[in-house]
C-alpha positions as MATLAB code, in Angstrom:
seq = 'MSSFQLEDFAAGWIGGAASVIVGHPLDTVKRFGGGVGGYGSRLTHPTGFPSPQVFGFFKGMSFPMASIAVYNSVVFGVFSNTQRFLSQHRCREPEAGPSRSLSDLLLASMVAGVVSVGLGGPVDLIKIRLQMQTQPFREASHGLKSRAVQAAYQGPVHCIATIVRTEGLAGLYRGANAMLLRDIPGYCLYFIPYVFLCEWITPETCASPSPYAVWLAGGMAGAISWGTATPMDVVKSRLQADGVYLNKYKGVLDCISQSYQQEGLKVFFRGITVNAVRGFPMSAAMFLGYELSLKALRGDHTVTSP';
ca = [
      -2.509   18.461  -78.997;
      -4.977   18.675  -76.565;
      -5.108   15.810  -74.142;
      -8.573   15.360  -74.800;
      -9.876   13.894  -77.448;
     -13.656   12.280  -78.445;
     -12.647    9.880  -81.009;
     -11.212    7.537  -78.039;
     -14.874    7.173  -76.491;
     -16.014    6.962  -80.364;
     -13.830    3.280  -80.879;
     -14.566    2.574  -77.621;
     -18.294    2.025  -78.265;
     -17.254    0.053  -81.877;
     -14.283   -2.205  -79.546;
     -17.148   -1.892  -76.746;
     -20.000   -4.063  -79.844;
     -17.160   -6.250  -81.536;
     -16.630   -7.524  -77.651;
     -20.072   -8.606  -76.948;
     -21.193  -10.188  -80.096;
     -17.964  -12.109  -79.594;
     -17.583  -12.790  -75.936;
     -21.844  -13.170  -75.074;
     -22.376  -16.909  -75.565;
     -19.392  -17.950  -73.250;
     -20.199  -15.159  -70.503;
     -23.829  -17.097  -70.569;
     -21.795  -20.254  -69.954;
     -19.887  -18.694  -67.234;
     -22.672  -17.448  -65.516;
     -24.232  -20.489  -65.486;
     -21.945  -22.516  -64.533;
     -19.103  -20.306  -63.021;
     -20.212  -20.265  -59.267;
     -22.775  -18.744  -58.858;
     -24.377  -20.514  -55.230;
     -27.987  -21.589  -55.029;
     -28.080  -21.866  -58.595;
     -27.993  -25.079  -60.903;
     -25.764  -25.166  -63.831;
     -28.953  -26.309  -67.242;
     -29.549  -23.292  -69.819;
     -33.435  -23.554  -69.773;
     -36.256  -21.707  -70.760;
     -38.704  -19.641  -67.910;
     -40.335  -23.149  -67.989;
     -37.786  -25.245  -66.853;
     -36.822  -27.185  -69.499;
     -33.509  -26.909  -71.611;
     -33.470  -24.468  -74.598;
     -33.302  -26.393  -77.928;
     -31.249  -23.998  -79.918;
     -27.894  -22.252  -79.456;
     -30.011  -19.206  -79.668;
     -30.126  -19.887  -75.730;
     -26.685  -18.953  -75.518;
     -27.654  -15.061  -76.880;
     -30.534  -14.717  -74.228;
     -30.093  -11.185  -72.550;
     -27.451  -10.276  -75.204;
     -29.750   -6.991  -76.035;
     -29.322   -4.944  -72.939;
     -25.620   -5.792  -72.785;
     -24.797   -4.541  -76.643;
     -26.716   -1.333  -75.592;
     -24.890   -0.666  -72.453;
     -21.707   -2.587  -72.695;
     -20.078   -0.318  -75.722;
     -21.587    2.770  -73.950;
     -19.565    1.259  -71.141;
     -16.384    0.394  -73.004;
     -16.745    3.906  -74.817;
     -16.628    5.244  -71.289;
     -13.739    3.169  -70.189;
     -11.230    3.207  -73.081;
     -12.448    6.971  -73.758;
     -11.255    7.851  -70.026;
      -8.155    5.860  -69.915;
      -6.710    6.513  -73.285;
      -6.908   10.703  -71.918;
      -6.191   10.409  -68.782;
      -3.079    8.700  -69.677;
      -2.317   11.721  -72.378;
      -3.419   14.316  -69.752;
      -0.654   12.990  -67.288;
       2.090   11.905  -70.452;
       2.169   15.756  -71.746;
       2.166   17.031  -67.670;
       5.136   14.839  -66.929;
       6.801   16.220  -70.473;
       6.193   20.033  -69.653;
       8.684   19.338  -66.614;
      12.587   19.172  -66.603;
      14.340   16.090  -66.432;
      10.982   14.383  -67.881;
      10.912   10.806  -69.082;
       9.635    8.812  -71.755;
       6.009   10.194  -73.252;
       4.665    7.652  -71.419;
       5.311    5.824  -67.981;
       4.580    2.828  -65.846;
       3.567    4.916  -63.073;
       0.920    6.827  -66.213;
      -0.060    4.241  -67.264;
      -0.839    2.476  -63.706;
      -2.538    5.495  -62.747;
      -4.566    5.845  -65.666;
      -6.269    2.001  -65.576;
      -6.500    2.892  -61.823;
      -9.136    5.873  -63.130;
     -10.919    3.705  -65.775;
     -11.254    0.986  -62.964;
     -13.017    3.126  -60.620;
     -15.252    4.645  -63.350;
     -16.003    1.297  -64.564;
     -17.578    0.557  -61.114;
     -19.260    3.580  -61.562;
     -21.432    2.729  -64.437;
     -20.702   -0.718  -64.839;
     -21.917   -1.844  -61.922;
     -25.364   -1.486  -62.203;
     -25.082   -3.009  -65.795;
     -23.386   -5.639  -64.807;
     -26.048   -6.998  -62.139;
     -28.524   -6.622  -64.694;
     -26.978   -8.777  -66.892;
     -26.753  -11.584  -64.267;
     -29.644  -10.876  -62.718;
     -31.439  -11.519  -66.462;
     -29.365  -14.467  -67.115;
     -29.968  -16.602  -63.462;
     -33.497  -16.109  -62.977;
     -34.201  -18.891  -65.850;
     -31.892  -21.669  -63.919;
     -33.016  -23.850  -61.687;
     -33.399  -22.803  -57.967;
     -31.795  -24.593  -55.504;
     -33.062  -24.971  -51.800;
     -29.454  -26.331  -50.806;
     -29.982  -25.077  -46.984;
     -33.267  -26.870  -46.864;
     -31.512  -30.217  -48.499;
     -34.315  -30.157  -51.156;
     -34.101  -31.124  -54.941;
     -33.723  -28.446  -57.698;
     -37.076  -26.800  -58.941;
     -38.240  -24.568  -61.998;
     -39.579  -21.048  -60.523;
     -41.313  -18.805  -62.661;
     -38.770  -16.396  -63.800;
     -38.679  -12.819  -61.491;
     -38.088  -10.620  -64.238;
     -40.311   -9.717  -67.870;
     -36.904   -8.065  -69.298;
     -33.939   -5.171  -68.206;
     -37.035   -2.640  -67.688;
     -38.322   -4.309  -65.311;
     -35.685   -5.381  -63.932;
     -34.003   -2.226  -62.355;
     -38.173   -0.940  -61.575;
     -38.210   -3.669  -59.224;
     -34.803   -3.664  -57.616;
     -35.355   -0.241  -57.317;
     -38.655   -0.597  -55.687;
     -37.100   -4.097  -53.190;
     -34.173   -2.361  -53.103;
     -33.865    1.506  -53.779;
     -31.170    2.901  -55.723;
     -28.314    1.262  -53.351;
     -29.659   -1.963  -54.629;
     -28.542   -1.371  -58.474;
     -24.527   -1.301  -56.773;
     -24.772   -4.747  -55.242;
     -21.191   -5.763  -55.461;
     -19.735   -2.549  -56.065;
     -16.977   -3.479  -52.832;
     -16.546   -6.682  -54.694;
     -16.742   -5.219  -58.038;
     -14.015   -2.371  -57.439;
     -11.488   -5.017  -56.114;
     -11.608   -6.680  -59.250;
     -11.685   -4.117  -61.426;
      -9.181   -1.477  -60.213;
      -6.413   -4.236  -60.143;
      -8.357   -5.347  -63.138;
      -7.629   -2.939  -65.754;
      -3.941   -2.343  -64.717;
      -3.368   -6.351  -65.883;
      -5.012   -5.363  -68.680;
      -4.091   -2.039  -69.939;
      -0.525   -2.826  -68.879;
       0.850   -5.606  -70.369;
      -1.862   -4.687  -73.778;
       0.895   -1.642  -74.161;
       3.809   -3.748  -73.246;
       3.126   -6.511  -75.539;
       2.225   -4.086  -78.449;
       5.676   -2.886  -77.684;
       7.299   -6.262  -77.547;
       5.542   -7.782  -80.906;
       6.323   -5.153  -82.703;
       9.702   -5.034  -84.433;
      11.749   -2.216  -83.769;
      11.292   -1.620  -87.562;
       7.747   -0.545  -87.820;
       6.061    2.779  -86.685;
       2.957    0.972  -85.258;
       1.576   -2.259  -84.521;
       0.195   -4.895  -87.015;
      -3.618   -5.320  -86.171;
      -2.197   -9.293  -86.152;
      -0.199   -7.874  -82.981;
      -3.292   -5.439  -81.594;
      -5.501   -8.872  -82.030;
      -2.557  -11.088  -80.027;
      -1.359   -8.083  -77.126;
      -5.274   -7.599  -76.907;
      -6.135  -11.602  -76.555;
      -3.017  -12.108  -74.357;
      -3.760   -8.941  -72.009;
      -7.580  -10.429  -71.356;
      -6.271  -13.319  -70.817;
      -4.764  -11.992  -67.928;
      -6.603   -9.570  -66.863;
      -9.874  -12.270  -66.174;
      -7.768  -15.196  -64.780;
      -6.074  -13.318  -62.411;
      -9.252  -11.684  -61.257;
     -11.540  -14.990  -61.031;
     -11.337  -15.370  -56.940;
     -13.239  -11.275  -56.928;
     -15.460  -12.102  -60.268;
     -16.896  -15.303  -57.723;
     -17.489  -13.252  -55.231;
     -18.389  -10.408  -56.899;
     -21.107  -12.932  -59.649;
     -22.547  -14.325  -56.113;
     -23.715  -10.554  -54.313;
     -25.086   -9.712  -57.671;
     -27.191  -12.789  -58.428;
     -27.837  -12.731  -55.036;
     -31.408  -12.046  -53.954;
     -33.343  -13.269  -56.919;
     -34.816  -15.458  -54.755;
     -33.031  -15.438  -51.889;
     -30.757  -13.207  -49.682;
     -27.705  -15.393  -48.622;
     -24.998  -13.142  -47.777;
     -24.274  -10.044  -45.658;
     -21.259   -8.725  -47.965;
     -17.862   -9.249  -49.578;
     -16.673  -10.779  -46.776;
     -19.724  -12.997  -45.853;
     -19.780  -13.947  -49.008;
     -16.086  -14.991  -49.107;
     -16.563  -16.923  -45.937;
     -19.654  -18.870  -46.117;
     -18.510  -19.961  -49.586;
     -15.023  -21.490  -48.569;
     -16.748  -23.033  -45.463;
     -18.939  -24.676  -48.255;
     -16.803  -25.515  -51.172;
     -13.337  -25.074  -50.222;
     -10.906  -23.047  -51.408;
     -11.331  -24.130  -54.772;
     -14.283  -22.205  -55.185;
     -12.459  -18.631  -55.800;
     -11.161  -20.262  -59.108;
     -13.507  -21.964  -60.554;
     -14.282  -20.916  -63.888;
     -10.619  -19.740  -64.285;
     -10.289  -21.224  -67.554;
     -13.282  -20.393  -69.217;
     -12.704  -16.479  -67.741;
      -9.688  -17.282  -69.399;
     -10.817  -18.347  -72.871;
     -13.875  -15.728  -73.163;
     -10.773  -13.196  -71.826;
      -8.577  -13.709  -74.574;
     -11.269  -13.083  -78.303;
     -13.322  -10.640  -76.528;
     -10.288   -8.661  -75.856;
      -8.617   -9.286  -78.780;
     -12.087   -8.246  -80.523;
     -12.681   -5.063  -77.898;
      -9.061   -3.515  -78.876;
      -8.767   -4.619  -82.359;
     -12.324   -3.286  -82.949;
     -10.538   -0.143  -81.105;
      -7.619    0.723  -82.210;
      -8.937    0.177  -86.334;
     -12.221    2.161  -85.907;
      -9.698    5.276  -84.003;
      -7.232    4.909  -86.994;
     -10.496    5.636  -89.520;
     -11.819    8.192  -87.268;
      -7.961    9.668  -87.274;
      -8.009    9.375  -90.882;
      -4.300    7.960  -90.029;
      -2.447    4.747  -91.069;
      -0.931    3.711  -88.003;
      -2.632    1.735  -84.906;
      -1.795    3.798  -81.804;
      -1.421    2.196  -78.538;
      -4.107    3.289  -75.913;
];
């Protein structure tokens, strides 16, 4: 069997769409209250008034739905095909070990992490900018109270055009270094726990994990990954939100330094509970959607871990 399979990309797209639907409301809560300096914590309309409906928690979901599904399609497709290629290549060698080894999973996860930044950096930046622009802005450095400001962007396309015009193409990758430091170890702690938890939960008498095992292992892997990624996620989010109204940070180290000096070590763990809680249902939906759709696309009756 060829190591490259397009079904992994299609299944990743379906899983990604499921994760957006489940996780976007919690993602909005995290962005509004999860540690982006210089902004308030209320969900508001562009007028500055509190949102009267729960629909405010789904604000800005159209862009993630259109983009993050593609993003997850690429990440899962790259991971699965890289891991399969490494396993098949290693099995051709004399004294080959098991068909899937920890080193294969580790390298495939790292490749997926690098690819995720190249594709997902601009997506995450646009999503954060659209979410953050409707918050009251706090001019803390001037000792002033929070005040409502007019929305800077009229939508995703206008946001992209504005960033490219004012910051250049490199502006779309603001916070990319922090994202690399988050995503490379983050995906290692995402895919590897999922694979081994699936194997641990599944009885030896079963040929493949059940949907429940996939859901549980995927959720636990997501909670582990997002929980441990919280410190660098705080830095990344601050760098990406920076620039809507002010340019406060010069880079990753400057952001870490200023954040620590102003708010202490605890700031890097702000939002860790929301991250872990958000990570469980999103990742459970992601892996379950991926595995079930992959099974349907391949026309078999087994669930196969990526």
